[in-house]
Short mmCIF file of C-alpha atoms in Angstrom, two decimals:
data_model
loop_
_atom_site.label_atom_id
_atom_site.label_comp_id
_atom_site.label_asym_id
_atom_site.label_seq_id
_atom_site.Cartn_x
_atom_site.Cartn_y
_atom_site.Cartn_z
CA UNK A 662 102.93 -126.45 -70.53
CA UNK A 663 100.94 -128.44 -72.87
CA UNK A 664 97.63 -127.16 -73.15
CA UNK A 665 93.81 -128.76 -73.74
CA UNK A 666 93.33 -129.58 -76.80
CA UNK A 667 89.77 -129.44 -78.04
CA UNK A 668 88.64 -133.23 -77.97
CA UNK A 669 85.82 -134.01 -80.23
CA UNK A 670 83.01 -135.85 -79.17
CA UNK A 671 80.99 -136.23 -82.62
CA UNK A 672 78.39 -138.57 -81.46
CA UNK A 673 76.70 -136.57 -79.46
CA UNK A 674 76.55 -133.88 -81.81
CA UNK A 675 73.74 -134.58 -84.29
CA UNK A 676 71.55 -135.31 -80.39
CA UNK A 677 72.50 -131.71 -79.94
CA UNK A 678 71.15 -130.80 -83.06
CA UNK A 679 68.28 -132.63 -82.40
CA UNK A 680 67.62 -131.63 -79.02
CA UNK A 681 67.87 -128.21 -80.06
CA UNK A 682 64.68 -128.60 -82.66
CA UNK A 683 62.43 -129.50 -79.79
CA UNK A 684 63.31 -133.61 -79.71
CA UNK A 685 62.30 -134.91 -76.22
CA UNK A 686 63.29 -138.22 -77.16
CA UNK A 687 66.92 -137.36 -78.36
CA UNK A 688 67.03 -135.29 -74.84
CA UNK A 689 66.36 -138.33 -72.88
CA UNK A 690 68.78 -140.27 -74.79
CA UNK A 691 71.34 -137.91 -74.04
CA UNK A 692 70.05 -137.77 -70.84
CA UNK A 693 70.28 -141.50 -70.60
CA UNK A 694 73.72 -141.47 -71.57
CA UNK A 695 75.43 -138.42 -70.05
CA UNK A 696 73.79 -138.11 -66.62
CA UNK A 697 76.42 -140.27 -65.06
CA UNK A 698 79.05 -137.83 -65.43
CA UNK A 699 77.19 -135.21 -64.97
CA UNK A 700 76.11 -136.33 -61.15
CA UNK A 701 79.96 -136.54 -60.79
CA UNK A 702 80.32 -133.32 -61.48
CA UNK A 703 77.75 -132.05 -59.22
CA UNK A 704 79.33 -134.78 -56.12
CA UNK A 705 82.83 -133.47 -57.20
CA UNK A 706 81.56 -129.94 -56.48
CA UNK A 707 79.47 -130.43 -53.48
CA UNK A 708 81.02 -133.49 -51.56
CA UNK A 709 77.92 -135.02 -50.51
CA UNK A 710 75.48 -137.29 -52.62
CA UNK A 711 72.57 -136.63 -50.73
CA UNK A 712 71.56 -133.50 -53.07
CA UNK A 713 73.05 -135.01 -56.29
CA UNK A 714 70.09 -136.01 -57.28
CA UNK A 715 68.11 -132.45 -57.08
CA UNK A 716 70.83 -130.66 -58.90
CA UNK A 717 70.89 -132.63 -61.33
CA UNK A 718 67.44 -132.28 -62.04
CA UNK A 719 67.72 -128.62 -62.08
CA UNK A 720 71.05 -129.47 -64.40
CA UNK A 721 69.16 -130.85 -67.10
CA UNK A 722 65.86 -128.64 -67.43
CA UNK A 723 68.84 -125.87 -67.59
CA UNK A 724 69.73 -127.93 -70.88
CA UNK A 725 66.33 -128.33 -72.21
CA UNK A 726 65.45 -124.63 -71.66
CA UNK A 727 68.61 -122.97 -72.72
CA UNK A 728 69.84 -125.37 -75.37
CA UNK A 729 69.77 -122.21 -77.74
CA UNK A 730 72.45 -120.59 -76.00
CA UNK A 731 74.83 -123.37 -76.92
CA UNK A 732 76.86 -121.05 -79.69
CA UNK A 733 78.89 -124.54 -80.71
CA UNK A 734 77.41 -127.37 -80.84
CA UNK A 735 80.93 -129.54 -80.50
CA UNK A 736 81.52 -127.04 -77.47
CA UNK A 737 78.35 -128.91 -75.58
CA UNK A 738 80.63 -130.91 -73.15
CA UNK A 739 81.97 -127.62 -71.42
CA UNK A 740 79.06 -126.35 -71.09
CA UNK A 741 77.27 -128.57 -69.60
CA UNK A 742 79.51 -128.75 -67.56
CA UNK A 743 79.53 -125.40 -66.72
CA UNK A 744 75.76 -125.94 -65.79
CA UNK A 745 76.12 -128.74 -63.55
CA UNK A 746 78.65 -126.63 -61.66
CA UNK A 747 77.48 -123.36 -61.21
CA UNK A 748 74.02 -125.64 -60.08
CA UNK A 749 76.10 -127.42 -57.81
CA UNK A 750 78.05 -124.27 -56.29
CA UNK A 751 74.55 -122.29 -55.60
CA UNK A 752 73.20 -125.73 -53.74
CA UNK A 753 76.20 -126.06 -51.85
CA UNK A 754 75.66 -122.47 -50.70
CA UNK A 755 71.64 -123.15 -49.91
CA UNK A 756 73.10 -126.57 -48.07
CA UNK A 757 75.42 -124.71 -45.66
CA UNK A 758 73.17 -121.73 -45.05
CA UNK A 759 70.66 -124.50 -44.57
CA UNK A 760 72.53 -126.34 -42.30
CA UNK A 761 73.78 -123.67 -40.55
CA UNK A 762 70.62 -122.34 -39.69
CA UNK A 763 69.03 -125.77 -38.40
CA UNK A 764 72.01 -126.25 -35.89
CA UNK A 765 71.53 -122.78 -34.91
CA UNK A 766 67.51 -123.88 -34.10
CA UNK A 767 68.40 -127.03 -32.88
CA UNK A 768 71.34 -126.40 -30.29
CA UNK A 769 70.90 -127.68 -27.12
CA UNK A 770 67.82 -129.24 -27.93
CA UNK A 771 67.03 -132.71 -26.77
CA UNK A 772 65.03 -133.62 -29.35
CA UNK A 773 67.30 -133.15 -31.81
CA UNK A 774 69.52 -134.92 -30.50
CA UNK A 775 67.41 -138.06 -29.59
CA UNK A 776 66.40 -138.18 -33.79
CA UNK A 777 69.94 -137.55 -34.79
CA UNK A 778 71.30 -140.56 -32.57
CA UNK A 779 68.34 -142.65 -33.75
CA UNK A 780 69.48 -141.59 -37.54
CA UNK A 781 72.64 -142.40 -36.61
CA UNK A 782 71.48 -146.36 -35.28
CA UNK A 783 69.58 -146.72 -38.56
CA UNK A 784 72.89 -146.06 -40.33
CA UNK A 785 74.49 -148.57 -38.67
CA UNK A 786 71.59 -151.79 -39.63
CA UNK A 787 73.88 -154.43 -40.53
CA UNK A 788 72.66 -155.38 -44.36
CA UNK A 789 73.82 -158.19 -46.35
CA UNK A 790 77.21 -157.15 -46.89
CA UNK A 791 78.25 -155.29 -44.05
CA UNK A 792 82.25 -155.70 -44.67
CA UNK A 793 81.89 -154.54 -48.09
CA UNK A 794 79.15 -151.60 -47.18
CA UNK A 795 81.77 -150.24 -44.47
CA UNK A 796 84.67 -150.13 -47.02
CA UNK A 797 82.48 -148.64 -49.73
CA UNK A 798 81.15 -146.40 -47.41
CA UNK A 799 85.07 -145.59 -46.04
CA UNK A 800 86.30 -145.08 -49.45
CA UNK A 801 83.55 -142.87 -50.38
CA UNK A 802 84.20 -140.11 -47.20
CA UNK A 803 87.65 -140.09 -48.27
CA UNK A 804 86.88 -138.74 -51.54
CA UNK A 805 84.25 -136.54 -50.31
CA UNK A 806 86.71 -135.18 -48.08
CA UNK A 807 89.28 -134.32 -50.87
CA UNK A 808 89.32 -130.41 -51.18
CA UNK A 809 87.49 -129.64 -54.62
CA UNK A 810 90.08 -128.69 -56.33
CA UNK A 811 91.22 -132.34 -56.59
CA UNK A 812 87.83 -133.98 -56.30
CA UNK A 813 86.31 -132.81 -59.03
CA UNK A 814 89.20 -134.56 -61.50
CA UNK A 815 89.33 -137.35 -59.75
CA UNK A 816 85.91 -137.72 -59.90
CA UNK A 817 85.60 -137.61 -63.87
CA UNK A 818 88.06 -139.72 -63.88
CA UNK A 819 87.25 -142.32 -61.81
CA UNK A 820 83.55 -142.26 -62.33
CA UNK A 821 83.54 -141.85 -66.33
CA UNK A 822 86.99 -142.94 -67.08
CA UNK A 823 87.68 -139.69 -68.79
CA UNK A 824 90.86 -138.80 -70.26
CA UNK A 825 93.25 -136.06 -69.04
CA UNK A 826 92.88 -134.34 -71.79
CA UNK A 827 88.72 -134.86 -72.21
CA UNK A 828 88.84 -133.46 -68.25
CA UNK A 829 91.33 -130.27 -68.93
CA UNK A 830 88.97 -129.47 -71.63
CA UNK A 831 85.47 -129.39 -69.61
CA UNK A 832 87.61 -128.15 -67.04
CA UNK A 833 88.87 -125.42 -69.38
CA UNK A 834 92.93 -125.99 -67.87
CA UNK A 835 96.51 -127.73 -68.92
CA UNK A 836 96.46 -130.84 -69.30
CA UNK A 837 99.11 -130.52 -66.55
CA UNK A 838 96.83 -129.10 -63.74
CA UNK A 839 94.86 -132.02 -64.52
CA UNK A 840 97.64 -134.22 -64.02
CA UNK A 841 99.34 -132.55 -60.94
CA UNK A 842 94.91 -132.44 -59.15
CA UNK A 843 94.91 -136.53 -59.86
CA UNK A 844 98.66 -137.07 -58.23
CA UNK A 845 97.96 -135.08 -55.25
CA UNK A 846 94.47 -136.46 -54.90
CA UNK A 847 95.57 -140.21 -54.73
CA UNK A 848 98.47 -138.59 -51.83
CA UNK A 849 95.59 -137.46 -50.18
CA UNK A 850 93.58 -140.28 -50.52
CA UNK A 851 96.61 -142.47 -49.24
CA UNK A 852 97.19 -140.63 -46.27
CA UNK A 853 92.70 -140.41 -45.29
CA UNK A 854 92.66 -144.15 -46.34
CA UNK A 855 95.37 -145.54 -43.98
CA UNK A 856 93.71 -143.89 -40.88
CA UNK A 857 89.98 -145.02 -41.63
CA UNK A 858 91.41 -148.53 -43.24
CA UNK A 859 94.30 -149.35 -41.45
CA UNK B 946 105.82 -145.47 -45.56
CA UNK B 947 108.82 -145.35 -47.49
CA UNK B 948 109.63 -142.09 -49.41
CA UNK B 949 109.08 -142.57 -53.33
CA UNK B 950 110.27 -139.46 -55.81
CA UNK B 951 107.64 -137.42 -56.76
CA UNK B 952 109.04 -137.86 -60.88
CA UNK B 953 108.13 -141.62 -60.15
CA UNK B 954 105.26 -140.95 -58.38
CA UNK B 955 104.03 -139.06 -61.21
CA UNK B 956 104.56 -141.87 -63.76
CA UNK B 957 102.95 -144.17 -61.80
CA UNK B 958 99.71 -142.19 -61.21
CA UNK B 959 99.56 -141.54 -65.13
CA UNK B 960 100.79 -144.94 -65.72
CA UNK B 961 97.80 -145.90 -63.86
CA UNK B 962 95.99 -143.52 -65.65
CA UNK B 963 96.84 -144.89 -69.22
CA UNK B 964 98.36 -141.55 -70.17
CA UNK B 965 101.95 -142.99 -70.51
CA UNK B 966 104.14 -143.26 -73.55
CA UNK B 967 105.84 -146.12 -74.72
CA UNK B 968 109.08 -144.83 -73.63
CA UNK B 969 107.57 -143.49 -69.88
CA UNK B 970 106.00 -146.77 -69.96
CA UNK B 971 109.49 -148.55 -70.38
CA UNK B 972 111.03 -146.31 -67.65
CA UNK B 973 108.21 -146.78 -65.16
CA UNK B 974 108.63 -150.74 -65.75
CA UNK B 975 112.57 -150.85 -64.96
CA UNK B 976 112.09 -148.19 -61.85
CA UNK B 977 109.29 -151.13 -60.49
CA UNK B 978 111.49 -153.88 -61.11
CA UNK B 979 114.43 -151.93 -59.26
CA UNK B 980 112.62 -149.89 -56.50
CA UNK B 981 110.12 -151.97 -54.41
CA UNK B 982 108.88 -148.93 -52.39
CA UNK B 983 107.84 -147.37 -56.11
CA UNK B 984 106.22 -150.94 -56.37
CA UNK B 985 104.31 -150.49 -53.25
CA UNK B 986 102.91 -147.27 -53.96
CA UNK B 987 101.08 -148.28 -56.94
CA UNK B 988 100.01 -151.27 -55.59
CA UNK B 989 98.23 -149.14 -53.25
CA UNK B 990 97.38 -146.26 -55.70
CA UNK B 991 95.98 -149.60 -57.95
CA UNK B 992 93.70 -150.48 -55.19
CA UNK B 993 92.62 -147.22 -54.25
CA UNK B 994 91.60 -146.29 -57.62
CA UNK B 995 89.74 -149.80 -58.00
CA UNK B 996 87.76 -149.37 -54.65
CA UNK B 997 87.34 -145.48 -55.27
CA UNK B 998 85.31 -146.05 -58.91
CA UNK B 999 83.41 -149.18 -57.48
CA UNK B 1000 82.71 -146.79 -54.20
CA UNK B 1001 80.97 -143.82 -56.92
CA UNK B 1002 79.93 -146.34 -59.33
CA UNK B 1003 77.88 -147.45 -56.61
CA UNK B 1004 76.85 -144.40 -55.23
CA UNK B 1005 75.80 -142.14 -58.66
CA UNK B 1006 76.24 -144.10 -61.94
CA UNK B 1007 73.29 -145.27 -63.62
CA UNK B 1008 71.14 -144.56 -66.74
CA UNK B 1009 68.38 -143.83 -64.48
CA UNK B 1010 66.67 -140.05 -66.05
CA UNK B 1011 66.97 -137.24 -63.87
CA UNK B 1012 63.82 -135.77 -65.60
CA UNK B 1013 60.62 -137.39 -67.23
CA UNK B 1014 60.97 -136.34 -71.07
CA UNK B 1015 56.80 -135.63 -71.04
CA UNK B 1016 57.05 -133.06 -68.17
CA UNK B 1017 59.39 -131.30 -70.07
CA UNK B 1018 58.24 -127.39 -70.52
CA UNK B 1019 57.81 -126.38 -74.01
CA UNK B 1020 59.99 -124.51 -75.91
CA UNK B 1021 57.21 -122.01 -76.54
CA UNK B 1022 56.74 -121.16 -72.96
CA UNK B 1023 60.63 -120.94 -72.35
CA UNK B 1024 60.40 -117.97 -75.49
CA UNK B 1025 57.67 -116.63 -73.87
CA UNK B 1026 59.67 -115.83 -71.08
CA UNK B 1027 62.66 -114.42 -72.54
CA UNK B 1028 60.80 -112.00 -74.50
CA UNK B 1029 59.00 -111.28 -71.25
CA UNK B 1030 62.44 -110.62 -70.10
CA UNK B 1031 63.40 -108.38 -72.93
CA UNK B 1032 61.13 -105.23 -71.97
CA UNK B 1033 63.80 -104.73 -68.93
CA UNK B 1034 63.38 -101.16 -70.49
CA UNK B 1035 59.91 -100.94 -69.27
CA UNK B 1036 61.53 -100.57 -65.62
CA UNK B 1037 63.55 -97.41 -66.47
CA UNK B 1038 60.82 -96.13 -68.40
CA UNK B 1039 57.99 -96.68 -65.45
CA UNK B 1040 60.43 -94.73 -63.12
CA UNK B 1041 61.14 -91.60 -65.46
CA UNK B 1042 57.54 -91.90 -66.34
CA UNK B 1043 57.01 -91.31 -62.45
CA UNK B 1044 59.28 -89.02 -62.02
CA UNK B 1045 57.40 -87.05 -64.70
CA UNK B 1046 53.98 -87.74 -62.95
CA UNK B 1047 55.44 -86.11 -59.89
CA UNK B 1048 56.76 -82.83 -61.06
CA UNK B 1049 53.57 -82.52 -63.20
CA UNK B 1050 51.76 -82.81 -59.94
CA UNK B 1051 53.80 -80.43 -58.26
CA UNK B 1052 53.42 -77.74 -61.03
CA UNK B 1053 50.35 -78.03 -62.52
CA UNK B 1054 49.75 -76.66 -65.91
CA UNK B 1055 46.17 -76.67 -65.75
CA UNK B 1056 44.22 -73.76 -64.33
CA UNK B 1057 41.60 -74.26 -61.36
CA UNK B 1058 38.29 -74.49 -62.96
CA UNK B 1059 36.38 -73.99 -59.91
CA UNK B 1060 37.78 -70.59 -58.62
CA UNK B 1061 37.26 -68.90 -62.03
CA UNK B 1062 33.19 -70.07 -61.62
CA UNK B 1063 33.72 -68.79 -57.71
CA UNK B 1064 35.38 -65.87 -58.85
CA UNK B 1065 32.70 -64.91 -61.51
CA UNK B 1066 29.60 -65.80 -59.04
CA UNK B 1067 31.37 -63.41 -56.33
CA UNK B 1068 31.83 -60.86 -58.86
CA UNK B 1069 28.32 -60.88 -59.43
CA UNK B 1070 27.34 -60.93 -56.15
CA UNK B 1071 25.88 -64.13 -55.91
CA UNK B 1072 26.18 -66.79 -53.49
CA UNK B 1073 28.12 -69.79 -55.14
CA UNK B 1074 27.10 -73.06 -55.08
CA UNK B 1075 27.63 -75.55 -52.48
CA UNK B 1076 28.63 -77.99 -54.60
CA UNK B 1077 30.48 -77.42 -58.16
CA UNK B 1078 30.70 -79.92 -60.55
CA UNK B 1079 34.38 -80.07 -62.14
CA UNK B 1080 33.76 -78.81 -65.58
CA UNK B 1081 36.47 -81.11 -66.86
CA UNK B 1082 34.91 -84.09 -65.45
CA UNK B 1083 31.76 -83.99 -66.28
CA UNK B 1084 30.87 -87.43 -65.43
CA UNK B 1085 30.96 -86.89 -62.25
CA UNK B 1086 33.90 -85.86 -59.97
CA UNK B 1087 31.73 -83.71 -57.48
CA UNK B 1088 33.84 -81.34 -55.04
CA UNK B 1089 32.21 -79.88 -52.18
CA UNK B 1090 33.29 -76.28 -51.49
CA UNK B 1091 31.00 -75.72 -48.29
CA UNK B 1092 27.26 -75.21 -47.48
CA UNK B 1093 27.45 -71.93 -46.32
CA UNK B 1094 26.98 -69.06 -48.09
CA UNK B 1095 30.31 -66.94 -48.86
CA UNK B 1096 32.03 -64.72 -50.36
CA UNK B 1097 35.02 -65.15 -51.89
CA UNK B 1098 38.58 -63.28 -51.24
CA UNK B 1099 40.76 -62.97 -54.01
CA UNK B 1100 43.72 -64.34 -51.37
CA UNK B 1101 41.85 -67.63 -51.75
CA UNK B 1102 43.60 -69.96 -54.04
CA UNK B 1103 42.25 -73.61 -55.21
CA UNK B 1104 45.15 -75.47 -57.52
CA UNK B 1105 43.44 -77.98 -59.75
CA UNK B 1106 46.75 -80.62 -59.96
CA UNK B 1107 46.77 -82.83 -62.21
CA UNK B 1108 48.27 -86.33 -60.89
CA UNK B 1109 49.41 -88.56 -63.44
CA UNK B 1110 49.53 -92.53 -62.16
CA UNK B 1111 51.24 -95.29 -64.66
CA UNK B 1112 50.46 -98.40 -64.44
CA UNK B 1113 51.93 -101.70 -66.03
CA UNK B 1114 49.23 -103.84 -67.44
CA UNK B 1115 49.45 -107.59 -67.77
CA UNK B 1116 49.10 -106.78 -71.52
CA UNK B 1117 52.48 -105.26 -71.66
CA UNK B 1118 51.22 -101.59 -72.27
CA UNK B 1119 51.29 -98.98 -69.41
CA UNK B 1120 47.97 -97.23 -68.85
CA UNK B 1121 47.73 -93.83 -67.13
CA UNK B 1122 45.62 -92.33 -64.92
CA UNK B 1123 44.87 -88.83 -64.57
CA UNK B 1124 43.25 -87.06 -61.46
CA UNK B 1125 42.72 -83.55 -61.53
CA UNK B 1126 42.97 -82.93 -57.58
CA UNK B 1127 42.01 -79.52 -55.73
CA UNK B 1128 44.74 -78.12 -53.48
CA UNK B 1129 43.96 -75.19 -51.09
CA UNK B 1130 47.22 -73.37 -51.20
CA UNK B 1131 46.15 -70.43 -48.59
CA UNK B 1132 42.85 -69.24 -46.93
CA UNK B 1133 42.35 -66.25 -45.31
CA UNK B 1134 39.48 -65.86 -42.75
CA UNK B 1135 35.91 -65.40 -44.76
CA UNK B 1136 34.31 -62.29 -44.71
CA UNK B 1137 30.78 -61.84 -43.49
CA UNK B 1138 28.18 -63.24 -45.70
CA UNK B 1139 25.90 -60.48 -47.24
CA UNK B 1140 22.66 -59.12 -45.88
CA UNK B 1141 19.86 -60.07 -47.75
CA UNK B 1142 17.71 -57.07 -48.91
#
């Protein structure tokens, strides 16, 4: 089983360096650059976009504030990484206790269920593209409903066109897991796809 | 949906995927030209990865900043607050510091004050004060023993306990507070005060 091999991303390194001497600018260049993948991440983790945005906020003052505990520099992809997804694990935990605990309040109530059906309607507003909206929108559930485990590959992958082997490495696993996730994921995907887009 | 073999399947994805050698590569191309259900699958594997990167493109790419850059905390105050975090020690060291405070309480190693000047007035006869002013505190802790007139029994006991209080200041250090506190361990029934001659 081949495994990760460490994958060097130099160019980042010296903004590491940087960032790590106090530089806000070099943070939000790194910032600038980097917090694409990093929402994926986060998405892969939690399966829902609507918090993406929060997390990742939280993501990146982690990185500002604890940029000292980066032993190696080169080794700043993983742990980023490892940021963004013990960030996104703890929200995903405040989300369903969250949730949880408003349907609890909420059951049976008439109210709620006048605003959600009214939520529901403004979903619905027809827009400019409504065709290409829907499929988006289609395509999008079926990878939030992927189990994590493939998700969160498919999501790097997809999203920053990352490698197998840039992905085991972040990921800290074979090269083969990474390979086997992305297979089953597009079976699963298949099979979701073909009953919401038939 | 025709059955394809998972080896094939596999090619394709990483063919798709741009993980393939030359020689996979080569294989992959001869099983497409000769199975068309291997063709059909990555057709559709194609055009689900195409609409699933547009679909999160849309939805969270961007070089929009998660944070402003000038709200930023600084450094200083992040150090601040890790060596705040480094006197954990001061926790363990409040609690044996109260455990300490407690059994100095309970056995005091200070003798009562008062009840040697009570014992010394009764001795002599006299009446002792109503009020007695704690010799070790002599700004002021005032005790009152009783108005009336008595007389002493040496089965009365007073305790002077010391109390010992720590308390964590916002300055870091931990500032104690002493209170010498009377206890009345027993009292027997007072005798009649003397007759005055």
């Amino acid at each position: 089983m081949a495994m990760a091999q460490t994958e060097v991303f130099d160019a980042e390194e010296p903004v590491i360096e940087a960032i790590r001497g106090g530089d806000r600018y070099a943070f939000s260049e790194l910032m600038r650059r980097q917090s694409g993948w990093v929402r994926g991440v986060i998405f892969g983790v939690l399966g829902d976009r609507d918090n993406v945005e929060d997390v990742a906020q939280q993501v990146w003052m982690a990185v500002w504030l604890r940029i000292g505990e980066l032993r190696e520099t080169k080794r700043w992809r993983p742990w980023v990484y490892q940021l963004a997804r013990n960030a996104a694990i703890d929200a995903g935990r405040n989300v369903t206790r969250r949730r949880d605990r408003m349907q609890r309040l909420m059951a049976g109530s008439a109210e709620w269920r006048r605003s959600s059906s009214q939520h529901k309607a403004a979903a619905k507003e027809p827009d400019h593209d409504v065709a290409a909206q829907e499929q988006h929108g289609a395509v999008l559930a079926a990878v939030q409903g992927l189990p994590p485990l493939y998700r969160e590959p498919f999501v790097m992958r997809h999203l920053n066109g990352w490698s197998y082997r840039q992905i085991a490495e972040v990921m800290g696993m074979p090269v083969d897991s990474v390979e086997t996730r992305l297979v089953r994921a597009r079976r699963f995907l298949r099979a979701s796809l073909e009953k919401r887009m038939p | 949906m025709a059955e394809v073999n998972k080896d094939i399947e596999r090619l394709i994805v990483r063919g798709l995927d741009g993980e393939l050698g030359d020689d996979e590569q080569l294989t992959l191309d001869r099983e497409l030209i000769r199975n068309p259900d291997a063709h059909r699958l990555m057709e559709e594997y194609k055009r689900i990865d195409e609409l699933s990167a547009a679909a999160l493109d849309q939805a969270l790419a961007g070089d929009r900043l998660p944070l402003d850059p000038d709200t930023l905390p600084s450094r200083s105050q992040s150090a601040r607050v890790r060596r705040h975090h480094r006197g954990w020690w001061l926790v363990p060291g409040t609690i044996a510091a109260a455990v300490l405070a407690v059994m100095v309480a309970r056995y005091p190693v200070t003798q009562p004050s008062d009840s040697r000047v009570a014992d010394r007035a009764s001795q002599r006869g006299e009446h002792a004060p109503s009020t007695i002013r704690d010799s070790s505190h002599p700004n002021g802790l005032m005790r009152t023993v009783g108005d009336a007139p008595f007389r002493t029994s040496p089965s009365i006991k007073r305790n002077t306990g010391r109390e010992v209080l720590g308390v964590l200041g916002e300055d870091g250090n931990i500032y104690w507070i002493e209170v010498d506190r009377i206890r009345t361990v027993k009292r027997s029934p007072l005798a009649a005060p003397p007759q005055e001659l």
